Every structure is written in structure tokens, then in C-alpha cells.
Short mmCIF file of C-alpha atoms and ligand atoms in Angstrom, two decimals:
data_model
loop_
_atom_site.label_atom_id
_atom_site.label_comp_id
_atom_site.label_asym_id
_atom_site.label_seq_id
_atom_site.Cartn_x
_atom_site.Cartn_y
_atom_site.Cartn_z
CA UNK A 4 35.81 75.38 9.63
CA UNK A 5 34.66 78.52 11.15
CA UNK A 6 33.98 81.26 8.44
CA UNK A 7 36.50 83.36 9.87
CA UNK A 8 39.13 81.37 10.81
CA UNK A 9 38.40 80.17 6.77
CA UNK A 10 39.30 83.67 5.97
CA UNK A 11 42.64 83.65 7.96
CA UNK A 12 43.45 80.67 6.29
CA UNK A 13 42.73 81.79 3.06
CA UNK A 14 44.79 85.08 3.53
CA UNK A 15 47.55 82.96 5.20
CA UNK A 16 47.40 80.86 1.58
CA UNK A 17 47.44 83.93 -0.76
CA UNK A 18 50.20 85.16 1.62
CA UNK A 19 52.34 81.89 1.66
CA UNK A 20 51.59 81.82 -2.40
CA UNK A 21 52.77 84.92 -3.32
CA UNK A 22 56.02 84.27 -1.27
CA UNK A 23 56.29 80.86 -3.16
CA UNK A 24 55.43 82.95 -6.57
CA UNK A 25 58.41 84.69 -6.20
CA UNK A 26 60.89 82.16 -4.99
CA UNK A 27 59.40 80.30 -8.10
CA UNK A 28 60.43 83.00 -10.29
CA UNK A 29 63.80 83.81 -8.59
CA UNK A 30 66.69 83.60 -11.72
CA UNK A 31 67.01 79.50 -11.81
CA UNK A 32 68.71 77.86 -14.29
CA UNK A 33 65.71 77.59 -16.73
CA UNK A 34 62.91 79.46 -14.84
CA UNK A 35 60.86 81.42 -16.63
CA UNK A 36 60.08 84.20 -14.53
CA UNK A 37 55.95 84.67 -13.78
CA UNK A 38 54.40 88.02 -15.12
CA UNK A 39 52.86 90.52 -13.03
CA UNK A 40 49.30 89.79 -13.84
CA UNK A 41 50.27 86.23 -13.75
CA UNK A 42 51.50 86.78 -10.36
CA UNK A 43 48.71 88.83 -9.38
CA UNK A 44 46.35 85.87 -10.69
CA UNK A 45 48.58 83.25 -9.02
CA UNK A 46 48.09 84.97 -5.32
CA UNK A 47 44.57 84.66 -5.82
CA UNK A 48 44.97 80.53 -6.15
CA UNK A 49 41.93 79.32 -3.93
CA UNK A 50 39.91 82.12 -4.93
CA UNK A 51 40.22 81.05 -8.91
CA UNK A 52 36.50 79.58 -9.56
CA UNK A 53 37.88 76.50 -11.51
CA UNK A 54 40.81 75.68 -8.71
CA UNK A 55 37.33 75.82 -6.53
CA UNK A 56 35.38 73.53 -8.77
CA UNK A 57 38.28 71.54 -8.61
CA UNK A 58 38.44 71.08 -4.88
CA UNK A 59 34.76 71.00 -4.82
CA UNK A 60 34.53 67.73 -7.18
CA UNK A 61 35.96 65.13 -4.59
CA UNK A 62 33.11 65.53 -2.19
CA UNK A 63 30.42 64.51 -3.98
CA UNK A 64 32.87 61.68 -6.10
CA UNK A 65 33.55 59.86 -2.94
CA UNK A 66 32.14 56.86 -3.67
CA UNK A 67 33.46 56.31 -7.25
CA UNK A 68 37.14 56.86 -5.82
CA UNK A 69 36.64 54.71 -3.30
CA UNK A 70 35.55 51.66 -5.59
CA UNK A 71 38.32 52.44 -8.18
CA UNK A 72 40.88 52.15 -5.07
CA UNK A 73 39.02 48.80 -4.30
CA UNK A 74 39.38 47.80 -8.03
CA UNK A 75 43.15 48.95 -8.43
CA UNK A 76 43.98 46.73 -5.31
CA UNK A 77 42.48 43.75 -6.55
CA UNK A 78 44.69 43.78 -9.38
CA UNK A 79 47.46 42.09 -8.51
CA UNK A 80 50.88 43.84 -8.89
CA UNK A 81 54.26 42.55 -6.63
CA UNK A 82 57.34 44.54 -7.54
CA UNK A 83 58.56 43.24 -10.98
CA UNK A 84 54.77 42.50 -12.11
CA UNK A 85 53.14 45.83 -12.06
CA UNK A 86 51.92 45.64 -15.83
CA UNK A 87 48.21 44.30 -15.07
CA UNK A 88 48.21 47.33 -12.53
CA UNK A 89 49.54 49.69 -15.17
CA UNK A 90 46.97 49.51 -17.82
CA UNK A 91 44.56 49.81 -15.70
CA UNK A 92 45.73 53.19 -14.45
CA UNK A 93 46.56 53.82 -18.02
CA UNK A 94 43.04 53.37 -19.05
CA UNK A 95 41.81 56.05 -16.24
CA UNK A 96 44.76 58.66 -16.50
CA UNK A 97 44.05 58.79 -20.51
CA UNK A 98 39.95 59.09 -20.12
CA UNK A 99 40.57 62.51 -18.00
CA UNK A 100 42.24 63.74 -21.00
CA UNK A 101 45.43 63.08 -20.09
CA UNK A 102 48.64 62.15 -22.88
CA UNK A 103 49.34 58.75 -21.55
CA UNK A 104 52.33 56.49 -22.39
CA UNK A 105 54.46 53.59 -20.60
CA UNK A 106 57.78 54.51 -20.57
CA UNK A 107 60.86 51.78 -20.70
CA UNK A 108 60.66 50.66 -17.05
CA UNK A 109 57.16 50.30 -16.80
CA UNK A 110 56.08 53.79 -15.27
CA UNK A 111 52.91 54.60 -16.26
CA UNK A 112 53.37 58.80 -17.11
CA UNK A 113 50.26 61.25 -17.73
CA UNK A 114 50.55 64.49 -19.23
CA UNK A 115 49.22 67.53 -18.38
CA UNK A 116 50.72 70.27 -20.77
CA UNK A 117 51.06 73.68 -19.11
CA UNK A 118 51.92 76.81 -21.01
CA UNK A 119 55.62 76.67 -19.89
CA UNK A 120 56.60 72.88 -20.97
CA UNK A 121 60.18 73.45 -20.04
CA UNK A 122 59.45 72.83 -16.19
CA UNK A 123 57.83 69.87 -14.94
CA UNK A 124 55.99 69.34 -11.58
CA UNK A 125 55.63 65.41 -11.07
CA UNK A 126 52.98 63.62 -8.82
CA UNK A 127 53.43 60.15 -8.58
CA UNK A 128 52.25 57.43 -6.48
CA UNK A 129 53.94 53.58 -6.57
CA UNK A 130 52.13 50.97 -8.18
CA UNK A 131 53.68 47.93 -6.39
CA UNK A 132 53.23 46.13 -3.74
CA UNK A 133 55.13 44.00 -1.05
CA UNK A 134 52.64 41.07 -1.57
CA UNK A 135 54.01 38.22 -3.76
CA UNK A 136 51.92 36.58 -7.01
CA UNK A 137 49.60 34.53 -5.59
CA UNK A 138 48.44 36.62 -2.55
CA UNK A 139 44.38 36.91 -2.10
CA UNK A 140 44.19 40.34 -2.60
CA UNK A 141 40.28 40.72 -2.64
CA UNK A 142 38.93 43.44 -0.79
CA UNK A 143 36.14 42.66 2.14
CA UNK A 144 33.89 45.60 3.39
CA UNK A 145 32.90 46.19 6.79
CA UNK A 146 31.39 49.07 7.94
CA UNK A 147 33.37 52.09 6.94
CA UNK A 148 36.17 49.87 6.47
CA UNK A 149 38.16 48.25 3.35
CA UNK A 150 40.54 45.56 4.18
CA UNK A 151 42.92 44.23 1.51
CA UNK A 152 46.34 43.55 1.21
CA UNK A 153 47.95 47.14 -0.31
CA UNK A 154 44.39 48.89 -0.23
CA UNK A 155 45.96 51.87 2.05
CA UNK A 156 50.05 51.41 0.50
CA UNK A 157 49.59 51.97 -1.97
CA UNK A 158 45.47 51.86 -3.46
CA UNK A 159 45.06 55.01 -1.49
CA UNK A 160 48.07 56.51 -3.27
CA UNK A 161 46.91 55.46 -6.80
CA UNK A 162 43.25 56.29 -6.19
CA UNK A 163 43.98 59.31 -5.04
CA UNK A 164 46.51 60.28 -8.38
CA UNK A 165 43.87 59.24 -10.65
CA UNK A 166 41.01 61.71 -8.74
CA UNK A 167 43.10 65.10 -8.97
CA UNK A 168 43.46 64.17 -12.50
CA UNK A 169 39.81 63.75 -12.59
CA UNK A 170 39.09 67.27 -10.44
CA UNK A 171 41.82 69.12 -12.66
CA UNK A 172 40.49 67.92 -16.04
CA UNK A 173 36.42 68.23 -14.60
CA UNK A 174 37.31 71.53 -13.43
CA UNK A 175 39.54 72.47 -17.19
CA UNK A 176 42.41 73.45 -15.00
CA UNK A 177 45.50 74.16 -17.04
CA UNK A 178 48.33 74.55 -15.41
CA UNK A 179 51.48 77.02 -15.99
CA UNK A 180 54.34 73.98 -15.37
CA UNK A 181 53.62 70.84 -17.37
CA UNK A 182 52.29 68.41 -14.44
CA UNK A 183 53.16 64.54 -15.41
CA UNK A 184 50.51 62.24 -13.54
CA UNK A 185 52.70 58.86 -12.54
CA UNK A 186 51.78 55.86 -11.34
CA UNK A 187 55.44 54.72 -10.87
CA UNK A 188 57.01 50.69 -10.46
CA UNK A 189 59.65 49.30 -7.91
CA UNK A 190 58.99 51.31 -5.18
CA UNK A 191 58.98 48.34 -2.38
CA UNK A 192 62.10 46.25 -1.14
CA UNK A 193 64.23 44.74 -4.25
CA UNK A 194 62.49 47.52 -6.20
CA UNK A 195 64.64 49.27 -5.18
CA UNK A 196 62.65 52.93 -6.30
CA UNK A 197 63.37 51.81 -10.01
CA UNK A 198 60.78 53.38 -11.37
CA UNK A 199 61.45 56.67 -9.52
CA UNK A 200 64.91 56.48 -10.54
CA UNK A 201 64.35 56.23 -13.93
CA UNK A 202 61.88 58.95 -14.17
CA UNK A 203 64.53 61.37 -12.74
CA UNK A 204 66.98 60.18 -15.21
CA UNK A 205 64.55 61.58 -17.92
CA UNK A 206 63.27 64.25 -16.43
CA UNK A 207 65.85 65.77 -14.17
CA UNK A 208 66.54 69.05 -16.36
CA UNK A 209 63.23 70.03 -16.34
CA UNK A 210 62.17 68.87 -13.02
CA UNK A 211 60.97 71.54 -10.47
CA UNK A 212 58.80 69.57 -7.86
CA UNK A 213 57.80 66.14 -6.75
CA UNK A 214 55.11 65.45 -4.51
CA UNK A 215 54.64 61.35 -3.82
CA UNK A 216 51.50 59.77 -2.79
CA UNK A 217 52.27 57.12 -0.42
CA UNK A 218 49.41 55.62 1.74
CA UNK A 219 46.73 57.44 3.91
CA UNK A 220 46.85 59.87 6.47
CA UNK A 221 47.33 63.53 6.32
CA UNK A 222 49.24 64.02 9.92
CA UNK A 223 52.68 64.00 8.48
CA UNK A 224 54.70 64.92 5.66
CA UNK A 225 58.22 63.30 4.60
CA UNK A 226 60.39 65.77 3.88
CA UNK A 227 63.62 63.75 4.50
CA UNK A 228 65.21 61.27 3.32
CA UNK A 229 65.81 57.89 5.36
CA UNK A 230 68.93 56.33 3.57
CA UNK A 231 69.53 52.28 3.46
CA UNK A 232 71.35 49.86 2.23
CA UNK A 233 70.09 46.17 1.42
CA UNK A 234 72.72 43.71 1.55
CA UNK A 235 73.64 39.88 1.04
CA UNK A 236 76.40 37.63 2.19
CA UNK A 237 77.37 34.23 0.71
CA UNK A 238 79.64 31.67 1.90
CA UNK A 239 80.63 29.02 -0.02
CA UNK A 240 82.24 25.80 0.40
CA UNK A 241 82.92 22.48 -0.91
CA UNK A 242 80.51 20.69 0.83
CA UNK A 243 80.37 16.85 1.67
CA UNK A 244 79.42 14.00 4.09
CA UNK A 245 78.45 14.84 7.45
CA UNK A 246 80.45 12.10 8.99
CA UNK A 247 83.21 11.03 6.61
CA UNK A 248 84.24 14.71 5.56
CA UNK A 249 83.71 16.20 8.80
CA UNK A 250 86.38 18.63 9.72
CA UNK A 251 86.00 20.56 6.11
CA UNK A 252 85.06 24.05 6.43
CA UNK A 253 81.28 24.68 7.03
CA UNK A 254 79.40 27.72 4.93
CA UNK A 255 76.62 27.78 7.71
CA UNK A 256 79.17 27.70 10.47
CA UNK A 257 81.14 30.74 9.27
CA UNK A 258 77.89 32.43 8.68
CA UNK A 259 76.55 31.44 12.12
CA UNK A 260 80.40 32.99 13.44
CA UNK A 261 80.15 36.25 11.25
CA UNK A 262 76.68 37.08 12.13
CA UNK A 263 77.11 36.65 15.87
CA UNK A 264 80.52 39.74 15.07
CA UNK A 265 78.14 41.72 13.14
CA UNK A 266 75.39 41.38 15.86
CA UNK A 267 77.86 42.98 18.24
CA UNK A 268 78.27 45.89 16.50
CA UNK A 269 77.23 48.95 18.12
CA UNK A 270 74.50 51.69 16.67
CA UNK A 271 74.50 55.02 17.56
CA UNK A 272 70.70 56.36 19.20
CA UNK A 273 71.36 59.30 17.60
CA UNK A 274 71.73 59.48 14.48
CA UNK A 275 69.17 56.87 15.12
CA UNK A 276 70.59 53.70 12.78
CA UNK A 277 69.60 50.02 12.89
CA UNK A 278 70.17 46.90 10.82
CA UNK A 279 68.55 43.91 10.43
CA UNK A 280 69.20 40.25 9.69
CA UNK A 281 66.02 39.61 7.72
CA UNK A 282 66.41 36.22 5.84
CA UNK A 283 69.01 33.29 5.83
CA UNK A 284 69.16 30.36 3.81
CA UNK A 285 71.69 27.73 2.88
CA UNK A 286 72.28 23.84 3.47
CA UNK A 287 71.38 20.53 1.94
CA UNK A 288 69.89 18.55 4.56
CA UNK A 289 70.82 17.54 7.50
CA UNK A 290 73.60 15.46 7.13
CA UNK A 291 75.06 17.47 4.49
CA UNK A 292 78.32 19.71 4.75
CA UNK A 293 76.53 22.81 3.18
CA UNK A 294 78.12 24.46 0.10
CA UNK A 295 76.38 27.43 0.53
CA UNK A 296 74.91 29.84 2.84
CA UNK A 297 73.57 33.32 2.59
CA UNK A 298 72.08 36.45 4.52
CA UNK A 299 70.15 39.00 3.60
CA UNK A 300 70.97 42.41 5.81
CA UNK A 301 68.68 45.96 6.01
CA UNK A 302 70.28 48.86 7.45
CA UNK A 303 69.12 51.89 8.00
CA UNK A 304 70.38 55.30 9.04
CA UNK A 305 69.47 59.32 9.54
CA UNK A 306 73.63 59.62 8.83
CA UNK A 307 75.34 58.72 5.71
CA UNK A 308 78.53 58.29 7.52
CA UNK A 309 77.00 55.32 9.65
CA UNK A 310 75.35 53.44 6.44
CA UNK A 311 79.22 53.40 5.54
CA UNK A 312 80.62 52.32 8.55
CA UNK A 313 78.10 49.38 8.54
CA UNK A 314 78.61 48.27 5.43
CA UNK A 315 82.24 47.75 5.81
CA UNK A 316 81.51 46.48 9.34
CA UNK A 317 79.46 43.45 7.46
CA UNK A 318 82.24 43.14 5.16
CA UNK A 319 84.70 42.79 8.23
CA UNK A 320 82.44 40.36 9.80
CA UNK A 321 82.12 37.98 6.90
CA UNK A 322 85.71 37.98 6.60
CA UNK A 323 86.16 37.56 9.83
CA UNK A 324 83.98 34.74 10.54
CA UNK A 325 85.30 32.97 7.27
CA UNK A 326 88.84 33.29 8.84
CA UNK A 327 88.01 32.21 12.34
CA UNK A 328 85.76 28.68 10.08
CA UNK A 329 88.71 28.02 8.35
CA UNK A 330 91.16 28.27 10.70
CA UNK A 331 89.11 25.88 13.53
CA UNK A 332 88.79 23.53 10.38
CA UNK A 333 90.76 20.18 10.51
CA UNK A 334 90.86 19.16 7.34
CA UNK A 335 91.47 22.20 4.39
CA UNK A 336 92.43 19.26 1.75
CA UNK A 337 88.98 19.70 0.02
CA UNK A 338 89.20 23.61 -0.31
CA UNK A 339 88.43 26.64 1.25
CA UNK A 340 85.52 29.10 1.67
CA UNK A 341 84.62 31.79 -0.78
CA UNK A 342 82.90 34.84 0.15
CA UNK A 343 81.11 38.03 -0.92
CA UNK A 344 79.22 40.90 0.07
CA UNK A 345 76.84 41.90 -2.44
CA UNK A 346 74.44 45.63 -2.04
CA UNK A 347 71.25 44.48 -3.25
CA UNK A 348 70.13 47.83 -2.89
CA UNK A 349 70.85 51.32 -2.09
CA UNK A 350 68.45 54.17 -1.26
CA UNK A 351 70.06 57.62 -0.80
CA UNK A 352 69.51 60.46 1.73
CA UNK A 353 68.64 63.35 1.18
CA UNK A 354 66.36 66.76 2.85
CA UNK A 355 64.21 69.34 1.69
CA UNK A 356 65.28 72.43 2.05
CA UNK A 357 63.01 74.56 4.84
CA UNK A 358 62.59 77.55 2.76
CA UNK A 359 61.36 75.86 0.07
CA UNK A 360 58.54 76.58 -2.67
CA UNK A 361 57.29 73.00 -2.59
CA UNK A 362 57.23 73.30 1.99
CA UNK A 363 55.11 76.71 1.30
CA UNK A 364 52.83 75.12 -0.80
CA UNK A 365 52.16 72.56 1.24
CA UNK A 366 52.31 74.29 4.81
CA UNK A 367 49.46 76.53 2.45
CA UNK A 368 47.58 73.66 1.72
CA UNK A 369 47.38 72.46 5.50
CA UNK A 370 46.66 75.86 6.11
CA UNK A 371 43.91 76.05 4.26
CA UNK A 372 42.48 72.58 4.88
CA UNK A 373 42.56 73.50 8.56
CA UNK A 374 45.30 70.74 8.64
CA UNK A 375 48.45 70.66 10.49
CA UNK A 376 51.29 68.05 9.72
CA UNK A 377 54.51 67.29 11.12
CA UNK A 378 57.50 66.40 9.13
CA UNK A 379 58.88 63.17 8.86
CA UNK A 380 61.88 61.54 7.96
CA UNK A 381 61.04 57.94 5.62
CA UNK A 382 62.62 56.15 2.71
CA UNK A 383 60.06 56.03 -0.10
CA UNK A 384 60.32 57.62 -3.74
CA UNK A 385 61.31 61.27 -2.63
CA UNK A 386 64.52 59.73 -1.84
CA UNK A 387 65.96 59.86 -5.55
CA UNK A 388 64.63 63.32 -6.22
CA UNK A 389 66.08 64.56 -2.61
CA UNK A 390 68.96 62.88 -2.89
CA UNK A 391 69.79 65.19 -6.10
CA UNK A 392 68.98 68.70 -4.54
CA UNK A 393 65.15 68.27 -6.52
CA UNK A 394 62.23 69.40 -4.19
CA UNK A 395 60.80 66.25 -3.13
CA UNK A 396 57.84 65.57 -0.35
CA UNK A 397 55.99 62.30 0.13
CA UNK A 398 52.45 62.96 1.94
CA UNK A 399 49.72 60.40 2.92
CA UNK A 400 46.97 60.87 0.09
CA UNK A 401 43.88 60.99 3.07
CA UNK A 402 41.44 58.65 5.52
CA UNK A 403 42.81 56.55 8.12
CA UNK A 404 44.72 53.31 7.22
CA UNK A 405 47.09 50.73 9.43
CA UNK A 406 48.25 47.27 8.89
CA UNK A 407 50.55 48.64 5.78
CA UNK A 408 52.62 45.46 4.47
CA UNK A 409 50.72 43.49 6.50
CA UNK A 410 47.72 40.83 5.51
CA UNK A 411 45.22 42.50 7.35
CA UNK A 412 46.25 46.28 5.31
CA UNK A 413 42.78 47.92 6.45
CA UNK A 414 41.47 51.54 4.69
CA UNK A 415 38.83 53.98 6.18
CA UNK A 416 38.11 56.48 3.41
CA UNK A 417 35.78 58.53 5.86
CA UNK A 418 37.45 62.22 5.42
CA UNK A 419 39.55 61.67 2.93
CA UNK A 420 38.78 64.66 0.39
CA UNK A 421 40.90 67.01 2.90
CA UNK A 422 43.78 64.96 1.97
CA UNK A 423 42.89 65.38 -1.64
CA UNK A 424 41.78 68.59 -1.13
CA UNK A 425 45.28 68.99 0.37
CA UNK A 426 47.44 67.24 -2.16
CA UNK A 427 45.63 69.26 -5.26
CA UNK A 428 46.38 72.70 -3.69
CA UNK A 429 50.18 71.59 -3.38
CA UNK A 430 50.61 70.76 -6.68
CA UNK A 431 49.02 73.56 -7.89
CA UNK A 432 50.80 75.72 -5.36
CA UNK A 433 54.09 74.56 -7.44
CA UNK A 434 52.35 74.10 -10.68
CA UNK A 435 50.85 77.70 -10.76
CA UNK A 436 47.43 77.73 -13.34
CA UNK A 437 47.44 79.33 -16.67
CA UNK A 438 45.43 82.31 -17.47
CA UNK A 439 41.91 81.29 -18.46
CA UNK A 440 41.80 82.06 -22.22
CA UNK A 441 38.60 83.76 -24.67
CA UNK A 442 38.05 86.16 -21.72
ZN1 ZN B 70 54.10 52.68 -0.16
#
């Protein structure tokens, strides 16, 4: 960055942290308000030699962060089977001098004691991923590339956790909020942001900020809240010969009649809402009368009000298509069909507020990266936190990465200390830093 243009950014920083210095201290419920010459220390964030030393460390730590990503990857760790994962973050979180423990979901929570332990700032980044046991998950280097399944979503996230840790504790940053370091469970699919979830049930009282580390990229930052609800349907029946009980009531059948209803069921463009049928299952063989049948639903939507009205629209449908089975049935001798509609999972909406401390922070991070992000609207583990009125943001953690959830999940690392660089000054932003002491 030009040296001047360094200088604006700088000022814009101090500017946009002194603003955020005194929302922070604004009468909250338990907000202890910053003094003067803590203020006056606070405004002078980027300045502070060890918040430098800190944001100088990634640089020249590149290449250990980038083979403890590549390690952290290759330990396995599907939703449900994160421990492996854990420990290993465990082991890395507690040699920067962090208090490390596993709490009773599986969450893996470092902390950094500040001088005002009654308000917590948490950064946390999930430690599962969407690839079931069994899944080569070895990473291959080419070039400047990594390719792995979950290297970028979420190794960059972890990696990333574990090196501000590193730069706080190499720099002896202390900071004025307690900041809990978590490498969190459940975050993907039947998850269901568990682990998120629970750490908000412990922590809400004292919780001032999160900031999630999800994948790579610094280009955007989730500040809202995409709500969803997972859903199955069963149908069941009582089944029997193909030929000799034909005429009974067929699970498959009604499903086949309630999905084609549901399919016709229109979504608005705006708020932009969709749903998928993702997987179906059911049957015997062939020449069975199936006595069961299910469907698996995702829908998604920027409006609460929608996620509602499709729910009950699936419910409809099912009931529907059970009704429309049973009455082209010719024989109802053997019984009838049973149904439900079960929620297999529920992720709530939510939005950061745009005057913010947490936005400030970060717009003053970007700002003094040289970066410039746009905001985004996602589901990932800022939902629970948003969804409660807590400050929540979920940012890429740095580098390039594509393929996410995919087998050929690629990472490019090339650039990535801005992102760190970016993440650290956020957290810090919301964290404020002690008072150096035995001055
Ligand atoms: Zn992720």
C-alpha cells in the first residue's frame, strides 16, 4: 500500500475505533465503561507496538500455518465425529498459552483472560466437515495449490484460529474482554450448528461479539442470517405382494403424489426462497408393496414468514397426497397410510445491526488492510448468535479457495496474512487490549 494512502487508512482506523470505543462503553447491561486513558490507548490500536508484532508474525509463519491446515484436514472429522479433530486443536490452542478445555458437546474452547472477565468476545471456526468416515481426505500439492476434501471449509478456518492465537500470545497481547478461542462441532447439515448453539447457551450473558471463521476469501462478510429448515416426510403402509395385494395403498405412490403438490408450490424471487428435494428412499424390491417411504426437504429463505408458509405447505402436501393414495386405493382391508412431517433441523434468521461495534471493527480492519468487502447474507454459525440480538459476523479467514463440499475442495494460501491480518484487528477492535503493565 502506498505510504500515504497507509496513513489515511490508519487515521480512518483510529477514527472508526474510537467511535466503536464509545459505543462499546455506552451504559449496556453489564458494560464496564473504558477509562479515559484506556480510551485514549484503545484509539491508538494499530499503532500499539505489540498489536504490530502481532500482525507482523503471520508473514514470516506462512509456511508453518499452512502445513498445520494440511495436517488438521487430514484428520478426519464428519459431523458427529469431530473428537480426533478436537485434540488436535486442543493440543495447539493450549501450547500458545491458552486455558483449554472440551466442553459437553464437544467444542473445543481456549481462553484468553482479559482484565474485564465479565464480557466475552468469541472467535470460533467449525471443526466438521460434510465428508462422511471413510472419505480420502489426504492432501495433494500442486503448485501453489492444496487440494483436499475440507482444506478451504473449514482447514482454512481452523488454521487460521489457531495462528491469531499464536500472533496474540507471540506478541503477549492481553486483551481487555476475555477472548475464548473455539474450534466449534456440528456446524454442517444434521449438525445442525450444535456446537454453536450450545456455546451461546453458556455464554450468552457475557457474550459481546462473535466473529466466525468459515473458509477462505476476504471479499465478503456475512452479516445476515440465511434461515432454513431441514425436513423429512414418511409414509407408511402395510405393505405386501405386488400382484396378489395389489390395490392396497402404496407409501411410494403417495410420496410420488405429494411431492409432485409440493413441487408446484410457488417461491417468491424476492424474498429470494427455495427448497429442495434432496434425498428419497423407501421400498423393498421390486415386487414389493413398500411399507415405507421417506423424503428429505431443504428450504431456504431471506423471510421468516415464507420458511413458515413452506413448512405447512409440505405438511399440506403429504396429507394431501396420502388422501388422494388412499382414496384411488381398491382395497383398504389391510390398513391405511400413516404419515409425518418431521424438522430435522432449524437454523434461525437473524441481522447485524449497521451501526454496530463489531461492523466498525471490521469495516476498520478492511480499511486498514486496504481491503474492501461486501456483505453477505449465509447460514453458518452467526446464525444462533444473530438470531438472539448478539453481534455476530462470519468472514472468510484469507487465500483463494473453491470446490467447498465438493471432492476436489482446492486451497491457495498465496495472500492469506491480509485475511489474518484482517480477522486479528477485528477481534481486537471488539476485544480492546489491556494496558501493558511494569511500565
Ligand atoms: Zn464451513
Amino acid at each position: 500500500m502506498h505510504k500515504s494512502m497507509r496513513k489515511r487508512a490508519l487515521q480512518l482506523f483510529v477514527n472508526c475505533t474510537l467511535l466503536c470505543v464509545i459505543l462499546l462503553s455506552m451504559p449496556a447491561r453489564s458494560a464496564i465503561p473504558f477509562s479515559s486513558s484506556r480510551l485514549a490507548q484503545f484509539a491508538q490500536l494499530p499503532q500499539n507496538p505489540q498489536v504490530r508484532a502481532a500482525l507482523d508474525w503471520f508473514k514470516p509463519h506462512l509456511s508453518w500455518i499452512n502445513d498445520e491446515q494440511a495436517r488438521l484436514t487430514e484428520i478426519p472429522a464428519p459431523s458427529f465425529a469431530e473428537a480426533q479433530r478436537a485434540e488436535a486443536v486442543k493440543v495447539l490452542l493450549a501450547a500458545v498459552g491458552l486455558e483449554v478445555h472440551l466442553d459437553k458437546v464437544g467444542n473445543v474452547i481456549g481462553e484468553l483472560r482479559g482484565t474485564n472477565d465479565k464480557e466475552i468476545v468469541l472467535i470460533a471456526a467449525h471443526l466438521d466437515t460434510v465428508f462422511p468416515t471413510g472419505t480420502d481426505v489426504k492432501v495433494r500439492r500442486e503448485k501453489d495449490r492444496l487440494y483436499a476434501p475440507g482444506i478451504s471449509d473449514n482447514g482454512t478456518g481452523l488454521a487460521s484460529l489457531v495462528a491469531i492465537a499464536r500472533a496474540m500470545h507471540e506478541a503477549r497481547l492481553k486483551p481487555q474482554r476475555t477472548i475464548l478461542f473455539v474450534a466449534d462441532v456440528g456446524e454442517e447439515g444434521e449438525g445442525n450448528l450444535r456446537g454453536m448453539r450450545g456455546l451461546v447457551e453458556t455464554y450468552r450473558e457475557k457474550l459481546k461479539a462473535v466473529i466466525v471463521l468459515d473458509g477462505s476469501g476476504i471479499d465478503h462478510v456475512t452479516t445476515k442470517a440465511l434461515a432454513s429448515r431441514r425436513m423429512e416426510a414418511v409414509i407408511t403402509g402395510p405393505g405386501g405382494h405386488s400382484w396378489s395385494d395389489f390395490g392396497i395403498p402404496n407409501p411410494i405412490s403417495a410420496l410420488v403424489r405429494s411431492s409432485v403438490r409440493f413441487l408446484n408450490t410457488r417461491v417468491p424471487a424476492n424474498p429470494r426462497t427455495t427448497f429442495n428435494l434432496g434425498q428419497i428412499e423407501g421400498g423393498t424390491s421390486v415386487n414389493s408393496i413398500p411399507h415405507e417411504a421417506s423424503l428429505k426437504v431443504d428450504v431456504r429463505s431471506e423471510s421468516e414468514d415464507e420458511l413458515v408458509r413452506l413448512e405447512s405447505a409440505l405438511r399440506e402436501c403429504i396429507a394431501a397426497g396420502v388422501r388422494d393414495e388412499m382414496e384411488n386405493a381398491r382395497d383398504r382391508s389391510k390398513g391405511k397410510l400413516e404419515w409425518k412431517v418431521e424438522t430435522l433441523g432449524s437454523r434461525p434468521g437473524g441481522e447485524l445491526s449497521s451501526d454496530s461495534p463489531l461492523l466498525a471493527a471490521l469495516r476498520a480492519a478492511d480499511d486498514f488492510t486496504g481491503n474492501s468487502s461486501r456483505i453477505e447474507r449465509a447460514s453458518t454459525d452467526a446464525n444462533i448468535p444473530l438470531s438472539l440480538g448478539i453481534d455476530a459476523i462470519a468472514l472468510g479467514a484469507g487465500g483463494n479457495g473453491g470446490g467447498a463440499h465438493s471432492l476436489q475442495e482446492w486451497y491457495e494460501p498465496t495472500g492469506r496474512e491480509i485475511g489474518l491480518q484482517r480477522a486479528l484487528l477485528t477481534v481486537l477492535g471488539v476485544s480492546g487490549i489491556a494496558a501493558e503493565k511494569g511500565k
